[in-house]
Tab-separated table of C-alpha atoms in Angstrom:
chain	number	residue	atom	x	y	z
A	10	UNK	CA	-3.308	11.701	14.780
A	11	UNK	CA	-3.128	8.081	15.887
A	12	UNK	CA	-5.954	5.599	16.295
A	13	UNK	CA	-6.662	1.917	16.764
A	14	UNK	CA	-9.286	0.200	14.611
A	15	UNK	CA	-10.589	-2.294	17.170
A	16	UNK	CA	-13.104	-3.959	14.866
A	17	UNK	CA	-12.475	-4.446	11.142
A	18	UNK	CA	-13.175	-7.471	8.953
A	19	UNK	CA	-10.089	-6.977	6.865
A	20	UNK	CA	-10.270	-10.252	4.927
A	21	UNK	CA	-13.169	-8.551	3.089
A	22	UNK	CA	-11.226	-5.390	2.324
A	23	UNK	CA	-8.667	-4.370	-0.281
A	24	UNK	CA	-5.037	-3.370	0.016
A	25	UNK	CA	-6.134	0.206	-0.800
A	26	UNK	CA	-8.058	0.172	2.485
A	27	UNK	CA	-4.945	-0.887	4.383
A	28	UNK	CA	-2.989	1.906	2.730
A	29	UNK	CA	-5.654	4.516	3.533
A	30	UNK	CA	-5.948	3.386	7.157
A	31	UNK	CA	-2.215	3.539	7.783
A	32	UNK	CA	-2.006	6.919	6.056
A	33	UNK	CA	-4.785	8.188	8.362
A	34	UNK	CA	-2.818	7.138	11.464
A	35	UNK	CA	-4.020	3.613	12.190
A	36	UNK	CA	-1.638	1.971	14.687
A	37	UNK	CA	-3.306	-1.457	14.890
A	38	UNK	CA	-6.304	-3.315	13.502
A	39	UNK	CA	-8.250	-6.039	15.312
A	40	UNK	CA	-10.357	-8.504	13.347
A	41	UNK	CA	-13.175	-10.486	14.975
A	42	UNK	CA	-14.371	-13.699	13.338
A	43	UNK	CA	-17.415	-12.947	11.214
A	44	UNK	CA	-20.161	-14.395	9.023
A	45	UNK	CA	-18.926	-14.723	5.435
A	46	UNK	CA	-22.269	-13.657	3.950
A	47	UNK	CA	-23.180	-17.308	3.471
A	48	UNK	CA	-23.255	-20.261	5.878
A	49	UNK	CA	-20.139	-22.416	5.967
A	50	UNK	CA	-20.917	-26.123	5.687
A	51	UNK	CA	-18.326	-27.675	7.956
A	52	UNK	CA	-15.898	-27.151	10.803
A	53	UNK	CA	-13.137	-27.555	8.213
A	54	UNK	CA	-14.348	-24.339	6.590
A	55	UNK	CA	-13.915	-22.566	9.924
A	56	UNK	CA	-10.494	-24.151	10.435
A	57	UNK	CA	-9.348	-22.577	7.169
A	58	UNK	CA	-10.926	-19.245	8.147
A	59	UNK	CA	-9.137	-19.263	11.515
A	60	UNK	CA	-5.861	-19.946	9.673
A	61	UNK	CA	-6.623	-16.974	7.433
A	62	UNK	CA	-7.310	-14.732	10.467
A	63	UNK	CA	-4.290	-15.818	12.505
A	64	UNK	CA	-1.650	-16.467	9.839
A	65	UNK	CA	-2.384	-14.986	6.421
A	66	UNK	CA	-4.113	-11.676	7.245
A	67	UNK	CA	-1.423	-10.532	9.734
A	68	UNK	CA	1.138	-11.010	6.951
A	69	UNK	CA	-1.002	-9.005	4.501
A	70	UNK	CA	-1.371	-6.179	7.059
A	71	UNK	CA	2.354	-6.290	7.875
A	72	UNK	CA	3.126	-5.344	4.270
A	73	UNK	CA	1.650	-1.951	5.162
A	74	UNK	CA	3.357	-1.774	8.545
A	75	UNK	CA	0.089	-2.382	10.375
A	76	UNK	CA	-0.049	-4.769	13.376
A	77	UNK	CA	-3.029	-7.135	12.956
A	78	UNK	CA	-4.804	-9.018	15.773
A	79	UNK	CA	-7.791	-11.355	15.748
A	80	UNK	CA	-10.716	-12.731	17.760
A	81	UNK	CA	-12.138	-16.218	17.199
A	82	UNK	CA	-15.614	-17.772	17.330
A	83	UNK	CA	-18.507	-18.995	15.240
A	84	UNK	CA	-20.606	-15.928	14.506
A	85	UNK	CA	-24.145	-15.637	15.956
A	86	UNK	CA	-25.579	-15.708	12.421
A	87	UNK	CA	-24.347	-19.323	12.156
A	88	UNK	CA	-25.290	-20.317	15.697
A	89	UNK	CA	-28.659	-21.846	14.904
A	90	UNK	CA	-26.854	-25.079	14.007
A	91	UNK	CA	-25.706	-26.130	17.488
A	92	UNK	CA	-23.985	-29.305	16.291
A	93	UNK	CA	-21.763	-27.412	13.860
A	94	UNK	CA	-21.197	-24.713	16.480
A	95	UNK	CA	-19.964	-27.287	19.011
A	96	UNK	CA	-17.526	-28.704	16.443
A	97	UNK	CA	-16.211	-25.229	15.637
A	98	UNK	CA	-15.844	-24.268	19.298
A	99	UNK	CA	-13.853	-27.470	19.881
A	100	UNK	CA	-11.171	-26.396	17.366
A	101	UNK	CA	-10.743	-22.864	18.737
A	102	UNK	CA	-8.382	-23.701	21.666
A	103	UNK	CA	-5.501	-24.695	19.375
A	104	UNK	CA	-5.718	-21.252	17.729
A	105	UNK	CA	-5.695	-19.405	21.068
A	106	UNK	CA	-1.961	-20.165	21.215
A	107	UNK	CA	-1.314	-18.057	18.093
A	108	UNK	CA	0.554	-14.805	18.841
A	109	UNK	CA	-2.048	-12.276	17.622
A	110	UNK	CA	-5.201	-13.799	19.113
A	111	UNK	CA	-6.900	-11.480	21.611
A	112	UNK	CA	-9.896	-13.506	22.745
A	113	UNK	CA	-13.320	-14.892	21.875
A	114	UNK	CA	-15.448	-12.797	19.510
A	115	UNK	CA	-17.520	-11.494	18.050
A	116	UNK	CA	-19.932	-13.764	19.873
A	117	UNK	CA	-23.459	-12.766	20.854
A	118	UNK	CA	-26.933	-12.969	19.383
A	119	UNK	CA	-28.521	-12.251	16.008
A	120	UNK	CA	-32.250	-13.089	16.205
A	121	UNK	CA	-32.312	-13.833	19.947
A	122	UNK	CA	-33.139	-17.534	19.550
A	123	UNK	CA	-32.734	-20.328	22.081
A	124	UNK	CA	-29.998	-22.011	20.035
A	125	UNK	CA	-28.089	-18.733	19.666
A	126	UNK	CA	-28.198	-18.399	23.463
A	127	UNK	CA	-26.885	-21.953	23.909
A	128	UNK	CA	-23.960	-21.253	21.599
A	129	UNK	CA	-23.280	-17.930	23.311
A	130	UNK	CA	-23.162	-19.763	26.636
A	131	UNK	CA	-20.629	-22.242	25.202
A	132	UNK	CA	-18.455	-19.391	23.929
A	133	UNK	CA	-18.564	-17.635	27.299
A	134	UNK	CA	-17.586	-20.888	28.992
A	135	UNK	CA	-14.695	-21.294	26.532
A	136	UNK	CA	-13.485	-17.758	27.273
A	137	UNK	CA	-13.735	-18.315	31.022
A	138	UNK	CA	-11.855	-21.637	30.914
A	139	UNK	CA	-9.042	-20.125	28.836
A	140	UNK	CA	-9.010	-16.706	30.578
A	141	UNK	CA	-9.752	-14.858	27.335
A	142	UNK	CA	-11.146	-11.400	26.665
A	143	UNK	CA	-14.673	-11.334	25.201
A	144	UNK	CA	-16.010	-9.235	22.316
A	145	UNK	CA	-19.802	-9.336	22.020
A	146	UNK	CA	-21.897	-8.511	18.955
A	147	UNK	CA	-25.365	-7.191	19.788
A	148	UNK	CA	-28.204	-7.810	17.322
A	149	UNK	CA	-29.313	-5.481	14.572
A	150	UNK	CA	-32.083	-2.896	14.566
A	151	UNK	CA	-35.333	-4.024	16.223
A	152	UNK	CA	-33.604	-7.007	17.858
A	153	UNK	CA	-30.864	-5.014	19.624
A	154	UNK	CA	-32.734	-3.986	22.775
A	155	UNK	CA	-33.931	-7.486	23.632
A	156	UNK	CA	-30.647	-9.098	22.581
A	157	UNK	CA	-28.543	-6.738	24.669
A	158	UNK	CA	-30.655	-7.493	27.727
A	159	UNK	CA	-30.363	-11.265	27.163
A	160	UNK	CA	-26.584	-10.996	26.652
A	161	UNK	CA	-26.053	-8.915	29.799
A	162	UNK	CA	-28.192	-11.327	31.845
A	163	UNK	CA	-26.158	-14.281	30.607
A	164	UNK	CA	-22.779	-12.644	31.255
A	165	UNK	CA	-23.797	-11.412	34.700
A	166	UNK	CA	-25.037	-14.880	35.678
A	167	UNK	CA	-21.540	-16.382	35.170
A	168	UNK	CA	-19.424	-15.524	38.215
A	169	UNK	CA	-16.213	-16.256	36.283
A	170	UNK	CA	-16.809	-13.355	33.903
A	171	UNK	CA	-15.271	-10.007	34.762
A	172	UNK	CA	-17.196	-7.119	33.100
A	173	UNK	CA	-14.023	-5.078	32.630
A	174	UNK	CA	-12.711	-7.863	30.352
A	175	UNK	CA	-15.806	-7.826	28.083
A	176	UNK	CA	-16.785	-5.289	25.452
A	177	UNK	CA	-20.398	-5.126	24.288
A	178	UNK	CA	-20.269	-3.810	20.743
A	179	UNK	CA	-22.681	-1.915	18.473
A	180	UNK	CA	-24.379	-0.012	21.309
A	181	UNK	CA	-26.828	2.762	20.472
A	182	UNK	CA	-28.694	5.342	22.538
A	183	UNK	CA	-31.155	2.782	23.925
A	184	UNK	CA	-28.528	0.225	25.020
A	185	UNK	CA	-25.381	2.137	26.001
A	186	UNK	CA	-26.657	3.020	29.475
A	187	UNK	CA	-27.434	-0.541	30.525
A	188	UNK	CA	-24.040	-1.755	29.236
A	189	UNK	CA	-21.982	0.878	31.079
A	190	UNK	CA	-24.114	0.670	34.225
A	191	UNK	CA	-23.321	-3.068	34.384
A	192	UNK	CA	-19.572	-2.372	34.352
A	193	UNK	CA	-18.879	-3.596	30.804
A	194	UNK	CA	-17.050	-1.746	28.058
A	195	UNK	CA	-19.194	-0.375	25.221
A	196	UNK	CA	-18.321	-0.258	21.515
A	197	UNK	CA	-19.968	2.174	19.092
A	198	UNK	CA	-19.982	1.167	15.442
A	199	UNK	CA	-19.967	3.907	12.822
A	200	UNK	CA	-22.062	2.881	9.819
A	201	UNK	CA	-23.563	5.023	7.064
A	202	UNK	CA	-27.109	3.636	7.523
A	203	UNK	CA	-27.569	1.313	10.482
A	204	UNK	CA	-25.917	1.378	13.934
A	205	UNK	CA	-24.739	4.966	14.485
A	206	UNK	CA	-23.314	7.987	12.708
A	207	UNK	CA	-20.293	9.964	13.890
A	208	UNK	CA	-22.550	12.751	15.140
A	209	UNK	CA	-24.636	10.364	17.260
A	210	UNK	CA	-21.547	8.590	18.581
A	211	UNK	CA	-20.098	11.909	19.738
A	212	UNK	CA	-23.464	12.814	21.299
A	213	UNK	CA	-23.227	9.609	23.346
A	214	UNK	CA	-19.658	10.414	24.397
A	215	UNK	CA	-20.750	13.880	25.496
A	216	UNK	CA	-23.634	12.410	27.508
A	217	UNK	CA	-22.019	9.307	28.986
A	218	UNK	CA	-18.362	10.360	29.178
A	219	UNK	CA	-15.349	8.682	27.645
A	220	UNK	CA	-14.710	5.928	30.197
A	221	UNK	CA	-14.907	2.313	28.940
A	222	UNK	CA	-16.003	3.296	25.416
A	223	UNK	CA	-14.395	2.785	22.031
A	224	UNK	CA	-15.557	3.371	18.479
A	225	UNK	CA	-14.968	1.248	15.395
A	226	UNK	CA	-15.808	1.021	11.706
A	227	UNK	CA	-16.671	-2.711	11.703
A	228	UNK	CA	-15.827	-2.503	8.005
A	229	UNK	CA	-16.689	-5.726	6.184
A	230	UNK	CA	-18.068	-6.901	2.839
A	231	UNK	CA	-21.208	-4.745	3.232
A	232	UNK	CA	-21.841	-1.006	3.176
A	233	UNK	CA	-19.208	0.295	5.612
A	234	UNK	CA	-16.355	2.811	5.759
A	235	UNK	CA	-12.854	1.688	6.806
A	236	UNK	CA	-11.926	5.308	7.646
A	237	UNK	CA	-15.001	5.876	9.829
A	238	UNK	CA	-12.948	6.312	13.030
A	239	UNK	CA	-10.573	9.035	11.749
A	240	UNK	CA	-13.564	10.750	10.110
A	241	UNK	CA	-15.334	10.726	13.488
A	242	UNK	CA	-12.185	12.270	14.961
A	243	UNK	CA	-12.495	15.078	12.415
A	244	UNK	CA	-16.086	15.624	13.543
A	245	UNK	CA	-14.915	15.754	17.165
A	246	UNK	CA	-12.499	18.505	16.174
A	247	UNK	CA	-15.360	20.400	14.522
A	248	UNK	CA	-17.137	20.199	17.874
A	249	UNK	CA	-14.055	21.702	19.486
A	250	UNK	CA	-13.080	18.687	21.556
A	251	UNK	CA	-9.398	18.892	22.542
A	252	UNK	CA	-6.797	16.572	21.075
A	253	UNK	CA	-6.386	14.775	24.434
A	254	UNK	CA	-10.130	13.932	24.505
A	255	UNK	CA	-10.051	12.610	20.949
A	256	UNK	CA	-6.879	10.607	21.561
A	257	UNK	CA	-8.446	8.989	24.632
A	258	UNK	CA	-11.458	7.798	22.633
A	259	UNK	CA	-9.756	6.583	19.469
A	260	UNK	CA	-6.398	5.374	20.809
A	261	UNK	CA	-5.953	5.196	24.586
A	262	UNK	CA	-9.280	3.499	25.367
A	263	UNK	CA	-8.929	0.627	22.888
A	264	UNK	CA	-5.262	0.357	23.899
A	265	UNK	CA	-6.253	0.001	27.581
A	266	UNK	CA	-8.908	-2.633	26.954
A	267	UNK	CA	-6.898	-4.675	24.466
A	268	UNK	CA	-3.745	-4.543	26.615
A	269	UNK	CA	-5.530	-6.857	29.051
A	270	UNK	CA	-4.533	-9.564	26.558
A	271	UNK	CA	-0.849	-10.494	26.802
A	272	UNK	CA	-0.886	-10.891	23.008
A	273	UNK	CA	-1.675	-7.217	22.361
A	274	UNK	CA	1.750	-5.701	21.891
A	275	UNK	CA	2.453	-2.707	19.663
A	276	UNK	CA	5.909	-1.886	18.325
A	277	UNK	CA	7.503	1.146	20.004
A	278	UNK	CA	6.925	4.450	18.185
A	279	UNK	CA	10.084	5.478	16.299
B	19	UNK	CA	-20.850	24.491	22.091
B	20	UNK	CA	-23.631	27.062	21.873
B	21	UNK	CA	-26.930	26.428	20.116
B	22	UNK	CA	-25.878	28.734	17.316
B	23	UNK	CA	-22.668	26.766	16.839
B	24	UNK	CA	-24.643	23.504	16.739
B	25	UNK	CA	-27.004	25.032	14.187
B	26	UNK	CA	-24.062	26.265	12.128
B	27	UNK	CA	-22.638	22.738	12.099
B	28	UNK	CA	-25.744	20.620	11.663
B	29	UNK	CA	-28.761	22.670	10.502
B	30	UNK	CA	-28.328	22.172	6.759
B	31	UNK	CA	-27.765	18.437	7.181
B	32	UNK	CA	-30.792	18.076	9.482
B	33	UNK	CA	-32.907	20.203	7.122
B	34	UNK	CA	-32.050	17.906	4.211
B	35	UNK	CA	-32.923	14.831	6.283
B	36	UNK	CA	-36.215	16.417	7.348
B	37	UNK	CA	-37.222	17.085	3.758
B	38	UNK	CA	-36.164	13.555	2.784
B	39	UNK	CA	-38.387	12.223	5.554
B	40	UNK	CA	-41.340	14.279	4.342
B	41	UNK	CA	-40.764	13.146	0.768
B	42	UNK	CA	-40.619	9.509	1.895
B	43	UNK	CA	-44.003	9.837	3.619
B	44	UNK	CA	-45.480	11.518	0.500
B	45	UNK	CA	-44.073	8.711	-1.672
B	46	UNK	CA	-45.605	6.131	0.633
B	47	UNK	CA	-48.989	7.878	0.412
B	48	UNK	CA	-48.876	7.901	-3.396
B	49	UNK	CA	-48.099	4.184	-3.618
B	50	UNK	CA	-50.741	1.457	-3.981
B	51	UNK	CA	-51.397	-1.354	-1.522
B	52	UNK	CA	-51.699	-1.659	2.220
B	53	UNK	CA	-49.039	-0.353	4.579
B	54	UNK	CA	-47.363	-3.008	6.730
B	55	UNK	CA	-46.035	-3.092	10.292
B	56	UNK	CA	-43.095	-0.893	9.338
B	57	UNK	CA	-45.410	2.019	8.501
B	58	UNK	CA	-47.192	1.705	11.835
B	59	UNK	CA	-43.907	1.547	13.724
B	60	UNK	CA	-42.533	4.485	11.752
B	61	UNK	CA	-45.576	6.638	12.548
B	62	UNK	CA	-45.308	5.708	16.225
B	63	UNK	CA	-41.617	6.635	16.265
B	64	UNK	CA	-42.295	9.923	14.446
B	65	UNK	CA	-44.331	11.145	17.411
B	66	UNK	CA	-41.149	11.083	19.485
B	67	UNK	CA	-39.716	13.885	17.343
B	68	UNK	CA	-42.375	16.278	18.594
B	69	UNK	CA	-41.576	15.468	22.213
B	70	UNK	CA	-39.687	17.918	24.406
B	71	UNK	CA	-37.886	15.051	26.136
B	72	UNK	CA	-34.148	15.339	25.446
B	73	UNK	CA	-33.979	11.582	24.839
B	74	UNK	CA	-35.633	11.611	21.408
B	75	UNK	CA	-33.057	9.389	19.699
B	76	UNK	CA	-33.327	6.785	22.459
B	77	UNK	CA	-37.120	6.930	22.391
B	78	UNK	CA	-37.274	6.538	18.591
B	79	UNK	CA	-35.076	3.447	18.888
B	80	UNK	CA	-37.276	2.084	21.680
B	81	UNK	CA	-40.394	2.667	19.562
B	82	UNK	CA	-38.879	0.517	16.798
B	83	UNK	CA	-37.620	-2.244	19.133
B	84	UNK	CA	-38.911	-5.662	20.145
B	85	UNK	CA	-39.879	-5.070	23.803
B	86	UNK	CA	-40.311	-8.775	24.693
B	87	UNK	CA	-37.865	-10.596	26.924
B	88	UNK	CA	-38.112	-14.309	26.078
B	89	UNK	CA	-35.809	-15.907	23.444
B	90	UNK	CA	-37.616	-16.937	20.238
B	91	UNK	CA	-37.893	-20.712	19.600
B	92	UNK	CA	-35.707	-20.556	16.469
B	93	UNK	CA	-34.122	-18.021	14.143
B	94	UNK	CA	-36.249	-18.306	11.004
B	95	UNK	CA	-34.329	-15.602	9.129
B	96	UNK	CA	-30.941	-13.903	9.539
B	97	UNK	CA	-31.825	-10.304	8.697
B	98	UNK	CA	-33.663	-7.538	10.535
B	99	UNK	CA	-36.351	-5.233	9.110
B	100	UNK	CA	-35.840	-2.201	11.332
B	101	UNK	CA	-39.216	-2.422	13.073
B	102	UNK	CA	-40.827	-4.986	15.366
B	103	UNK	CA	-43.514	-6.943	13.502
B	104	UNK	CA	-45.134	-7.983	16.777
B	105	UNK	CA	-46.325	-4.443	17.469
B	106	UNK	CA	-49.154	-4.838	14.942
B	107	UNK	CA	-50.405	-8.224	16.228
């Protein structure tokens, strides 16, 4: 089995996790910029974090033979401070030249506030000006429905944005339809408690089909499972889905979306 | 897959979750104090389970969601509670 982990916050994980992922068949890991669990106080803090994502973490992953890619932004949880957000966004372009950077993400909304929307708009503008892919985080729990609608409205109102170059992540049963119907890609995040379980993710694949959908573990410093994607693949096998169907969901689909970035290059299989 | 195959795969897991749900409601009843907006939202969402509509998961999520469309003035907190507090206002 082979798979791509398209969303993992590996700076929060251990080397054991890298070893387990590679052993399970992981061919590449992609790391969006994330909230550290506390608010950073300055743009300098983000500068260091972007160095970690684009320079240090790829080296750590390479020790396990795993190609590592990254996405850059200031996370929606830190977007209430628009002054800091503007400073952080201004330093991102110099990092877009780094070899493993795939685009702008994970941008989006957290509590659906006016300032979060302003910062999201700035990120979308940055992506459009630099012709970058976009990875969007949708809000948690009770805020997801409203946030997803606001995000889709904003993206659709910008004529420079191509839906096929944007993935709307963390969809659930009440948001996946509107995302796919609008032409965007949809990401399903496999969490033990929130977001969705493997069984529900497979239900959605059976209902909506496998086009423009990927699944990820979004493993981070919280309760999350780095092997969630290969475990979901095991559940697909229990449901008697053929190998080709599973491979499309966990490898070919993320490969297709990510290959829209010229920086997404995987070494040839030996 | 057939219904029997689905039951073979998932019945025991769903049964355990159903009993957990019942035990949670019993625990809530035994506790002191007033219920808050989460209890009301939970009870509203529970009704979706008895529906014959094959979109129960979607409808449970909708029952727990903020249905408004305007951005809030400011983000006062970072976290989410799992139910929309505005439903009780």
